[in-house]
PDB file of C-alpha atoms in Angstrom:
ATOM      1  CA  UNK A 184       0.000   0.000   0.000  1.00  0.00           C
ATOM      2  CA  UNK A 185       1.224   3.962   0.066  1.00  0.00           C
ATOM      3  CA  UNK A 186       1.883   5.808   3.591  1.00  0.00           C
ATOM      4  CA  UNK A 187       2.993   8.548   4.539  1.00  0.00           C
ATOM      5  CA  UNK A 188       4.301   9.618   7.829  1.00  0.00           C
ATOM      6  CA  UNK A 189       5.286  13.281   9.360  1.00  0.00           C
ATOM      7  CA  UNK A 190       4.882  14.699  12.436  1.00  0.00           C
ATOM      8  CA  UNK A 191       1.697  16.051  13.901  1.00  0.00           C
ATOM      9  CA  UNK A 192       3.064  19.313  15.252  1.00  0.00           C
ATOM     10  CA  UNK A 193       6.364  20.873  15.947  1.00  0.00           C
ATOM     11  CA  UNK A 194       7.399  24.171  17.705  1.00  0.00           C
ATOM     12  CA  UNK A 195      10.726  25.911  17.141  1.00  0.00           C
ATOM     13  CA  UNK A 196      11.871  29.675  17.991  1.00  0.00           C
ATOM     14  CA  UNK A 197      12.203  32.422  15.519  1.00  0.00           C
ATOM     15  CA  UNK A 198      15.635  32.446  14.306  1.00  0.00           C
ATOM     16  CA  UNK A 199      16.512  28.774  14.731  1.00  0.00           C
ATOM     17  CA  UNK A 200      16.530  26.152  11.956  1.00  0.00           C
ATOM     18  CA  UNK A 201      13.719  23.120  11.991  1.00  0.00           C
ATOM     19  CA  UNK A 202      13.877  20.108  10.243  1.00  0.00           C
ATOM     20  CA  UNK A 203      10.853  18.513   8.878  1.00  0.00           C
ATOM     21  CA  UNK A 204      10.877  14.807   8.802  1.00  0.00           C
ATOM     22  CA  UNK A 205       8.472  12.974   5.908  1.00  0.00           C
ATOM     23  CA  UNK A 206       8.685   8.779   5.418  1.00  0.00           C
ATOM     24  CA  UNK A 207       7.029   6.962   2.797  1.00  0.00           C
ATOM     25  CA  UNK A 208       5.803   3.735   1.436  1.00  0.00           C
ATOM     26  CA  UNK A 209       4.640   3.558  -2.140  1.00  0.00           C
ATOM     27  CA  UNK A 210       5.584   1.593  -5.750  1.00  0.00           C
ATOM     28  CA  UNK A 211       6.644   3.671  -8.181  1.00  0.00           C
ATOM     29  CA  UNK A 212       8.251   6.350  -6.599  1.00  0.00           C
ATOM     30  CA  UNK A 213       8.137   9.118  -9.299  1.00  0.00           C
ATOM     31  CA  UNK A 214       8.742  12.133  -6.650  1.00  0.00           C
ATOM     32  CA  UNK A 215       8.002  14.041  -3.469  1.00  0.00           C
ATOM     33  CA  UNK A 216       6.508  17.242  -3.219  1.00  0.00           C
ATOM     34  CA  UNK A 217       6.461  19.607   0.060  1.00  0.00           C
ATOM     35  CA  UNK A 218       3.705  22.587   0.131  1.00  0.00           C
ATOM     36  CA  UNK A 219       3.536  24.827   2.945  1.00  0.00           C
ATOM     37  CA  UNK A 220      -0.111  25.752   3.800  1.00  0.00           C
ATOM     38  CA  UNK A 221      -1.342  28.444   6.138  1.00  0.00           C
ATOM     39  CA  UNK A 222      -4.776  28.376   7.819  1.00  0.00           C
ATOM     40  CA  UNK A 223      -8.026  28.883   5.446  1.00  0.00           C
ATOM     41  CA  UNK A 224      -5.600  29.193   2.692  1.00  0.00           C
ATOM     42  CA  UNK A 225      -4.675  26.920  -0.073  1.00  0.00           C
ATOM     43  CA  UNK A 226      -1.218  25.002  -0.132  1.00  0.00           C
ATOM     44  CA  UNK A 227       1.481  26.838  -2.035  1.00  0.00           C
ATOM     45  CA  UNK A 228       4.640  24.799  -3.955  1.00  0.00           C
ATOM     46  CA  UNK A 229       8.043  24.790  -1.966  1.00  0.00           C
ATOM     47  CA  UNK A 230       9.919  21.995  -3.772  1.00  0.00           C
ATOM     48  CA  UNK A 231       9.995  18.730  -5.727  1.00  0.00           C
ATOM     49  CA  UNK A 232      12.099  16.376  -5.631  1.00  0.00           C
ATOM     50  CA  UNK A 233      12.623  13.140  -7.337  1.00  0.00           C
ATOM     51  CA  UNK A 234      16.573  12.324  -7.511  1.00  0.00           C
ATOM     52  CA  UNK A 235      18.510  11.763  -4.400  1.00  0.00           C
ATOM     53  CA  UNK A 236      19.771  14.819  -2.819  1.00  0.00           C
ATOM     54  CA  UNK A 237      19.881  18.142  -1.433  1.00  0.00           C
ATOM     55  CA  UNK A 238      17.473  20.859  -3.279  1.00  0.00           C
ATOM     56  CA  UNK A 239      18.222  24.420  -1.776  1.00  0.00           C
ATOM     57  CA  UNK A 240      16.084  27.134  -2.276  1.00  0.00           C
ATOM     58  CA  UNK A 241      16.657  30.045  -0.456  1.00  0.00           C
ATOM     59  CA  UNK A 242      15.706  29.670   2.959  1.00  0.00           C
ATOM     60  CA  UNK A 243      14.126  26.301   2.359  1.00  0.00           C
ATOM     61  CA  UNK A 244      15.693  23.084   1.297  1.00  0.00           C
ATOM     62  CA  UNK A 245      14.435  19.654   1.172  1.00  0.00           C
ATOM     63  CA  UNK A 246      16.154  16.342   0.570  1.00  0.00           C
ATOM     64  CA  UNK A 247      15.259  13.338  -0.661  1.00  0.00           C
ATOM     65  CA  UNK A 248      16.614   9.415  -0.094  1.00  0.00           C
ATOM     66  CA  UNK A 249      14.632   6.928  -2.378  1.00  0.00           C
ATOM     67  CA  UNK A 250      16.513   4.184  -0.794  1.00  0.00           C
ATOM     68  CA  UNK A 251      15.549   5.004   2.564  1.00  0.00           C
ATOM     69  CA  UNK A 252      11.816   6.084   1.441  1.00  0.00           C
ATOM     70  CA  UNK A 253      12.783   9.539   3.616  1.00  0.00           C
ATOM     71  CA  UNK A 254      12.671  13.224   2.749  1.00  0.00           C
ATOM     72  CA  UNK A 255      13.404  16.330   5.027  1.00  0.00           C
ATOM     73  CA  UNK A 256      12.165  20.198   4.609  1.00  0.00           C
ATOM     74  CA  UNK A 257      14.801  22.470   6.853  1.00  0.00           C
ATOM     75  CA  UNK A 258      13.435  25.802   7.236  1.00  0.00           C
ATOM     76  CA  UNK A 259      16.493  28.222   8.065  1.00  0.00           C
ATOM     77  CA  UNK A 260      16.521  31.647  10.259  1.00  0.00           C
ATOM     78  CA  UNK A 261      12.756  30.914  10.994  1.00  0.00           C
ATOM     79  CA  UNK A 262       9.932  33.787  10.574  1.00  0.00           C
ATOM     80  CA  UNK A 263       7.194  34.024  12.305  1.00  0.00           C
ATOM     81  CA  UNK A 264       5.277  33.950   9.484  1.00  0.00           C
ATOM     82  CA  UNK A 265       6.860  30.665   8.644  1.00  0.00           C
ATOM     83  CA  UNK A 266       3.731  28.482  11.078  1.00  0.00           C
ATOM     84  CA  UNK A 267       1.748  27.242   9.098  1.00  0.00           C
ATOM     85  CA  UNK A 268       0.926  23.352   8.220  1.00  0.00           C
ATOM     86  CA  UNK A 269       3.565  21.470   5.991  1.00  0.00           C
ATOM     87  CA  UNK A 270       2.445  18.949   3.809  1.00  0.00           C
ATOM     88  CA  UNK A 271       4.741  16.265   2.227  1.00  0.00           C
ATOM     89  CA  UNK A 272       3.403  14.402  -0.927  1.00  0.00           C
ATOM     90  CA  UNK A 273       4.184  11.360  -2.789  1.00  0.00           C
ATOM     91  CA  UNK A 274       3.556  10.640  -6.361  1.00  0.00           C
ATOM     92  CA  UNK A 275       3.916   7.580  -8.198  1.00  0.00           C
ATOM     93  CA  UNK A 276       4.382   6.706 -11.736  1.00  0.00           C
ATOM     94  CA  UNK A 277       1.020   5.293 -12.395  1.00  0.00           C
ATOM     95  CA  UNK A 278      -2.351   5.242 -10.730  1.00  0.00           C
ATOM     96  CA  UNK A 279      -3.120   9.139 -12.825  1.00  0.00           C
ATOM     97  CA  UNK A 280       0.355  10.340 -10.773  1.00  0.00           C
ATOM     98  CA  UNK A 281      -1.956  11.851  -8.238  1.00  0.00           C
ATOM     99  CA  UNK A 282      -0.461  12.888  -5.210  1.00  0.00           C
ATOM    100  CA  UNK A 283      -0.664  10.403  -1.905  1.00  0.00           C
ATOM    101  CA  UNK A 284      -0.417  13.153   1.200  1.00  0.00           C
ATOM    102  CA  UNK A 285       0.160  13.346   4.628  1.00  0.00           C
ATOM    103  CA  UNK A 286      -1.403  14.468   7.237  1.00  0.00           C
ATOM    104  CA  UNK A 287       0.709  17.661   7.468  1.00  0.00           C
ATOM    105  CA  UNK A 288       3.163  19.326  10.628  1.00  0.00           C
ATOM    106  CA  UNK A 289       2.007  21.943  11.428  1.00  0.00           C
ATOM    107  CA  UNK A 290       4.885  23.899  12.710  1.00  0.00           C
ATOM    108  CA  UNK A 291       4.881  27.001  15.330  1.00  0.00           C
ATOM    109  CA  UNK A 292       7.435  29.691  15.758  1.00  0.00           C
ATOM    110  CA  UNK A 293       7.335  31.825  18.671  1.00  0.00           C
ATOM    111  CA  UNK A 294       9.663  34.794  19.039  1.00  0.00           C
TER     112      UNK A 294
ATOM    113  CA  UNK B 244       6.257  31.114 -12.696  1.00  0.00           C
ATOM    114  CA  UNK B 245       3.346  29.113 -12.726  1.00  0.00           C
ATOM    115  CA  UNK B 246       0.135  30.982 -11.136  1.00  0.00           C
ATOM    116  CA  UNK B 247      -3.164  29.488 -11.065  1.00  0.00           C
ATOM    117  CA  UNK B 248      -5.981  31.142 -10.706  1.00  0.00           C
ATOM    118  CA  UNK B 249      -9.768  30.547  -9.111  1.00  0.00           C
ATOM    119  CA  UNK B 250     -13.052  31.997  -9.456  1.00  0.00           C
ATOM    120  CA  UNK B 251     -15.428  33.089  -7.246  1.00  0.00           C
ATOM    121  CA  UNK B 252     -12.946  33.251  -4.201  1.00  0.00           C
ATOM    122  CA  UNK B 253     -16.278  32.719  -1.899  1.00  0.00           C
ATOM    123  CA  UNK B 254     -19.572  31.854  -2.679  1.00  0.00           C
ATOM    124  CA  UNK B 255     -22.643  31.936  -0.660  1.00  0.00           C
ATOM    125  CA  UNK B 256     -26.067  30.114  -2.393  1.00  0.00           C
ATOM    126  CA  UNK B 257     -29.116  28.228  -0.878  1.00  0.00           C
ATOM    127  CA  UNK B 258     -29.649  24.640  -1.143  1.00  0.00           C
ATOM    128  CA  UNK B 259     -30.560  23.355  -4.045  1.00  0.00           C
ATOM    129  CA  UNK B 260     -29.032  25.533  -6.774  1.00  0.00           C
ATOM    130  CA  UNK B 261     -25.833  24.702  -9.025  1.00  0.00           C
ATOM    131  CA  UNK B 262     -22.298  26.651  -8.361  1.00  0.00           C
ATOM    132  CA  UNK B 263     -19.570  26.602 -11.140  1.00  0.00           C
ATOM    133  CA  UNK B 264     -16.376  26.952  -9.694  1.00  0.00           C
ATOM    134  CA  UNK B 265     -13.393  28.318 -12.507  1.00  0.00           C
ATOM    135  CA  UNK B 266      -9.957  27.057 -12.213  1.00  0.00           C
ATOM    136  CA  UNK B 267      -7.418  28.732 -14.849  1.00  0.00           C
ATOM    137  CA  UNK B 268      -3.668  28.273 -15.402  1.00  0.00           C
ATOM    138  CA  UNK B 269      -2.514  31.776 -16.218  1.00  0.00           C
ATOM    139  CA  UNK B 270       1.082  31.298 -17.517  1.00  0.00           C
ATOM    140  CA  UNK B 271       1.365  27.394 -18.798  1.00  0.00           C
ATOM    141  CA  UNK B 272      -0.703  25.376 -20.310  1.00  0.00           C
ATOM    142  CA  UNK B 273      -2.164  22.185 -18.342  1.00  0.00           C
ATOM    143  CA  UNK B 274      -3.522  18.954 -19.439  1.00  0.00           C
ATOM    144  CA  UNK B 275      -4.146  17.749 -16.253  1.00  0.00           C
ATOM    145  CA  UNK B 276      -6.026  19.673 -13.078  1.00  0.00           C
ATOM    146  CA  UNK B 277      -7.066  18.514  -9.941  1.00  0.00           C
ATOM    147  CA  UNK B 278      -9.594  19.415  -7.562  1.00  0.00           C
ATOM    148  CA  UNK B 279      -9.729  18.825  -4.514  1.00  0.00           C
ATOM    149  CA  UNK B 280     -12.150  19.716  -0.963  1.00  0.00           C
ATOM    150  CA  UNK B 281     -11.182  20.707   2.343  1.00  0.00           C
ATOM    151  CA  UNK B 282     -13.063  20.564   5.859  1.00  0.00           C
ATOM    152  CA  UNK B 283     -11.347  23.088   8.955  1.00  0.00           C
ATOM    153  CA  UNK B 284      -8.786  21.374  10.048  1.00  0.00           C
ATOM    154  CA  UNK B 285      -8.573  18.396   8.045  1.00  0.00           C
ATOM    155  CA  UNK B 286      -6.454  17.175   5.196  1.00  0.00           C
ATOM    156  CA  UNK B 287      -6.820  17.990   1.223  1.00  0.00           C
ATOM    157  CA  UNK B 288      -9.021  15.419  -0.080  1.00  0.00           C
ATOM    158  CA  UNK B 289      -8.905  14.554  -3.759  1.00  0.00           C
ATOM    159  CA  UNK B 290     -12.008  14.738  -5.471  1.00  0.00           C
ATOM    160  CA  UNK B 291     -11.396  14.415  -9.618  1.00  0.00           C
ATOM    161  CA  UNK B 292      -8.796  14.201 -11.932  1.00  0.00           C
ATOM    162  CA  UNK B 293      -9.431  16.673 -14.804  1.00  0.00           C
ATOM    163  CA  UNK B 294      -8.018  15.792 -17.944  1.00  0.00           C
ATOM    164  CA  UNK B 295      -8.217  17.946 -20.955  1.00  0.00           C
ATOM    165  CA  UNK B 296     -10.470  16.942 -23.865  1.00  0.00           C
ATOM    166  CA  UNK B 297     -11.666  13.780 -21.733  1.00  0.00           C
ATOM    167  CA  UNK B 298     -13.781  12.741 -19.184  1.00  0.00           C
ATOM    168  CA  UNK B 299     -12.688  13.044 -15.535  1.00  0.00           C
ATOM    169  CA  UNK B 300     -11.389  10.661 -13.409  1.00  0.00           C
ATOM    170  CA  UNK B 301     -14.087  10.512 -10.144  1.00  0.00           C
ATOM    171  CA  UNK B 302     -12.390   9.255  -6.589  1.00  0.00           C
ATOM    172  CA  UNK B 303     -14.344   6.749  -4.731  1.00  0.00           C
ATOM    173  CA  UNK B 304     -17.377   8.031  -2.803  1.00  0.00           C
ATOM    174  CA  UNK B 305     -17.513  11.484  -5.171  1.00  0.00           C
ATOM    175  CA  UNK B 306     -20.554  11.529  -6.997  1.00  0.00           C
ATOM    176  CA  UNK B 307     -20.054  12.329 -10.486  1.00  0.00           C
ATOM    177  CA  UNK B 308     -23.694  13.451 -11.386  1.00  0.00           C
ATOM    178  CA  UNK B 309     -22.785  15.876  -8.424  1.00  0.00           C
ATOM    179  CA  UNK B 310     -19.752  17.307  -8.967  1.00  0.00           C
ATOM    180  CA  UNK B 311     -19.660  18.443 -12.647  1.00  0.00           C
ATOM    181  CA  UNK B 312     -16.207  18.533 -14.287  1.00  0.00           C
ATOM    182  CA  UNK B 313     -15.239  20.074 -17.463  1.00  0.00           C
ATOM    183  CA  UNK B 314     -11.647  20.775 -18.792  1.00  0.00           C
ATOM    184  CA  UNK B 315     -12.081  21.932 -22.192  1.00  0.00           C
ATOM    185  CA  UNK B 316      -9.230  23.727 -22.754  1.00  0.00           C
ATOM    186  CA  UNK B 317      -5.398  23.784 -21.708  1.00  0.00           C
ATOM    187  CA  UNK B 318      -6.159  26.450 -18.838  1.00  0.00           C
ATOM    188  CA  UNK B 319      -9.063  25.990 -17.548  1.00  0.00           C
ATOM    189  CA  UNK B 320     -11.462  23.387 -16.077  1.00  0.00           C
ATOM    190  CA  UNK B 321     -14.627  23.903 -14.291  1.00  0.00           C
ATOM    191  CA  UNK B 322     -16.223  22.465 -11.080  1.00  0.00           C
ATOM    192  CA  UNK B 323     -20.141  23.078 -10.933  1.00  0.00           C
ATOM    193  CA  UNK B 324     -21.687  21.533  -7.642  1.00  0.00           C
ATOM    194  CA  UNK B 325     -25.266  20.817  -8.702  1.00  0.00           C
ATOM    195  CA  UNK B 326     -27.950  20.974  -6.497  1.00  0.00           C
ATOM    196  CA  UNK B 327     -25.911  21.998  -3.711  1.00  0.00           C
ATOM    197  CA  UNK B 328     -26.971  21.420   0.232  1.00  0.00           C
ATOM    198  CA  UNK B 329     -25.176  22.853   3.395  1.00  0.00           C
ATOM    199  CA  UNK B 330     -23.049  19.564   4.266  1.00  0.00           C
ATOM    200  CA  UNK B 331     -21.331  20.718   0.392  1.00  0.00           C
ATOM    201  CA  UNK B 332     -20.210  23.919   2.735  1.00  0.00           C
ATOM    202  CA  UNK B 333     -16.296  23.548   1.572  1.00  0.00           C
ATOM    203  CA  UNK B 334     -12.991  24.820   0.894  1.00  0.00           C
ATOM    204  CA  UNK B 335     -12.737  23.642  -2.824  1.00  0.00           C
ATOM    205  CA  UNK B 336      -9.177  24.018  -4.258  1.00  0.00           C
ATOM    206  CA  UNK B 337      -8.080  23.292  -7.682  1.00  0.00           C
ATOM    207  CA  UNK B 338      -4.103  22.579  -8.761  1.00  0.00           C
ATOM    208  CA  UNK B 339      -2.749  22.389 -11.781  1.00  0.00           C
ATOM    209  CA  UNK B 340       0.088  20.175 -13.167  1.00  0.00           C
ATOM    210  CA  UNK B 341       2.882  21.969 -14.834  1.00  0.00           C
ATOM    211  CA  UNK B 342       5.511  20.258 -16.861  1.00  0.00           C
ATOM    212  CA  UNK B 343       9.183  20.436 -15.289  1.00  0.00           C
ATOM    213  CA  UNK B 344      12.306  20.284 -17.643  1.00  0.00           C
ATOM    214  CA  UNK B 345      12.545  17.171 -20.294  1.00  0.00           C
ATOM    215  CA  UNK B 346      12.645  14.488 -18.404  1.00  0.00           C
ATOM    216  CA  UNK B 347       8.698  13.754 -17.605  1.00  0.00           C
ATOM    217  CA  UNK B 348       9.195  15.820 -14.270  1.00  0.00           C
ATOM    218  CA  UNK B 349       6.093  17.972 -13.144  1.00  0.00           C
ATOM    219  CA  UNK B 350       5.299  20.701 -10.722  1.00  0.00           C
ATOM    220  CA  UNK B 351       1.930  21.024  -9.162  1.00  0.00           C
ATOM    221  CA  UNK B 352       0.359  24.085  -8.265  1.00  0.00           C
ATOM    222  CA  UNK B 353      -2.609  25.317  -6.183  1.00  0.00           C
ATOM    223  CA  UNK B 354      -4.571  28.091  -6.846  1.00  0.00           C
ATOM    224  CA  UNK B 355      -6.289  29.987  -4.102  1.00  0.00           C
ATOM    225  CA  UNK B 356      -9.433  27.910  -3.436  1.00  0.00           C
ATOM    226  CA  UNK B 357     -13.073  29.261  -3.248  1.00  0.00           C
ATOM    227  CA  UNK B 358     -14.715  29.480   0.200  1.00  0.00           C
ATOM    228  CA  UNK B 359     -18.372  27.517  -0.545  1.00  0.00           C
ATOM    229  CA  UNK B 360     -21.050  28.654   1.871  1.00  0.00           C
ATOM    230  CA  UNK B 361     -24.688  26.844   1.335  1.00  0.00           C
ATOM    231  CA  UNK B 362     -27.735  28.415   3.317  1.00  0.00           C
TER     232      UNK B 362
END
């Protein structure tokens, strides 16, 4: 079957650096997505990644270990305005390569 | 960039009358669009599969005859909720798929959902 595991919540102080943890189980790996999603809005795109390896953008970067079935987000020099829900998704080569989700961390930063 | 539009942002109608729901790609052209539903504080839920030119792809337990889906063009599909009754009271959000370099990568975006309200 396909699963995806993150954690449920996570706090971390503005300033600091917070690693987001994402595992997953599916067949035909064909690349992980993050999305960062704050309340009552939609999710926007942070990063894709589908080879193994680090993918910086800015403050944001996200890795990726096919092998391991493991994927990270690390959010750098934290914002407030970086809490919001994180949602990692899976995609797969077949099945319409719609995207399997999790259930989202939804991270807090407090000053 | 890649920016996809929605349209209304927020709707308010009374049961039992139809709501289209427009979902445009505004700089890239996509064959395939999503749409999805959300409930406060609970996770994205696919609904359809919107391929351009063809029928939609339905998830289990979404009823078809309910949730109208047309894609008949490269940017835009549609989302009409027909006959609509207050438990359809939704976040609806629509993504896009967006081609990523050569080698059959993709992108997905979201575009800024519409707030469905039925009296």
């Amino acid at each position: 079957g396909q699963n995806i595991d993150q954690p449920t919540e996570m706090t971390a102080t503005e300033g600091a650096i917070v690693q987001i943890n994402c595992t997953y189980q599916t067949s035909g790996f064909n690349g992980l997505f993050w999305y960062q999603q704050h309340a009552g809005e939609a999710p926007t795109f942070l990063s894709y990644n589908v080879l193994d390896g680090l993918e910086e953008k800015g403050r944001f970067s996200s890795f990726l270990s096919r092998s391991k079935g493991y994927s990270y987000l690390l959010l750098k020099e934290l914002q407030m305005k970086d809490s919001a829900s994180y949602l990692c998704a899976v995609t797969n080569a077949g099945n319409n390569r719609k995207l399997i989700w999790g259930l989202g961390t939804s991270l807090a930063v407090n000053p | 960039g890649a920016v996809v539009s929605q349209h209304p942002s927020w709707v308010i109608c009374k049961s039992g009358t139809s709501v289209k729901i427009e979902c445009r790609s505004l700089d890239f052209q996509a064959t395939t669009m999503f749409w999805y539903r959300q409930f406060p504080k609970q996770s994205l839920m696919l609904m359809a599969t919107s391929n351009e030119g063809s029928k939609a792809t339905y998830e289990q337990g979404v009823e078809k005859d309910k949730f109208l889906i047309n894609h008949a063009s490269l940017t835009l599909s549609t989302l009409t909720v027909t006959s609509a009754h207050p438990e359809d009271s939704s976040f609806y959000i629509c993504s896009a798929r967006k081609q990523a370099g050569t080698n059959g990568a993709y992108e997905q975006y979201f575009g800024p959902g519409t707030r469905l309200t039925v009296t």
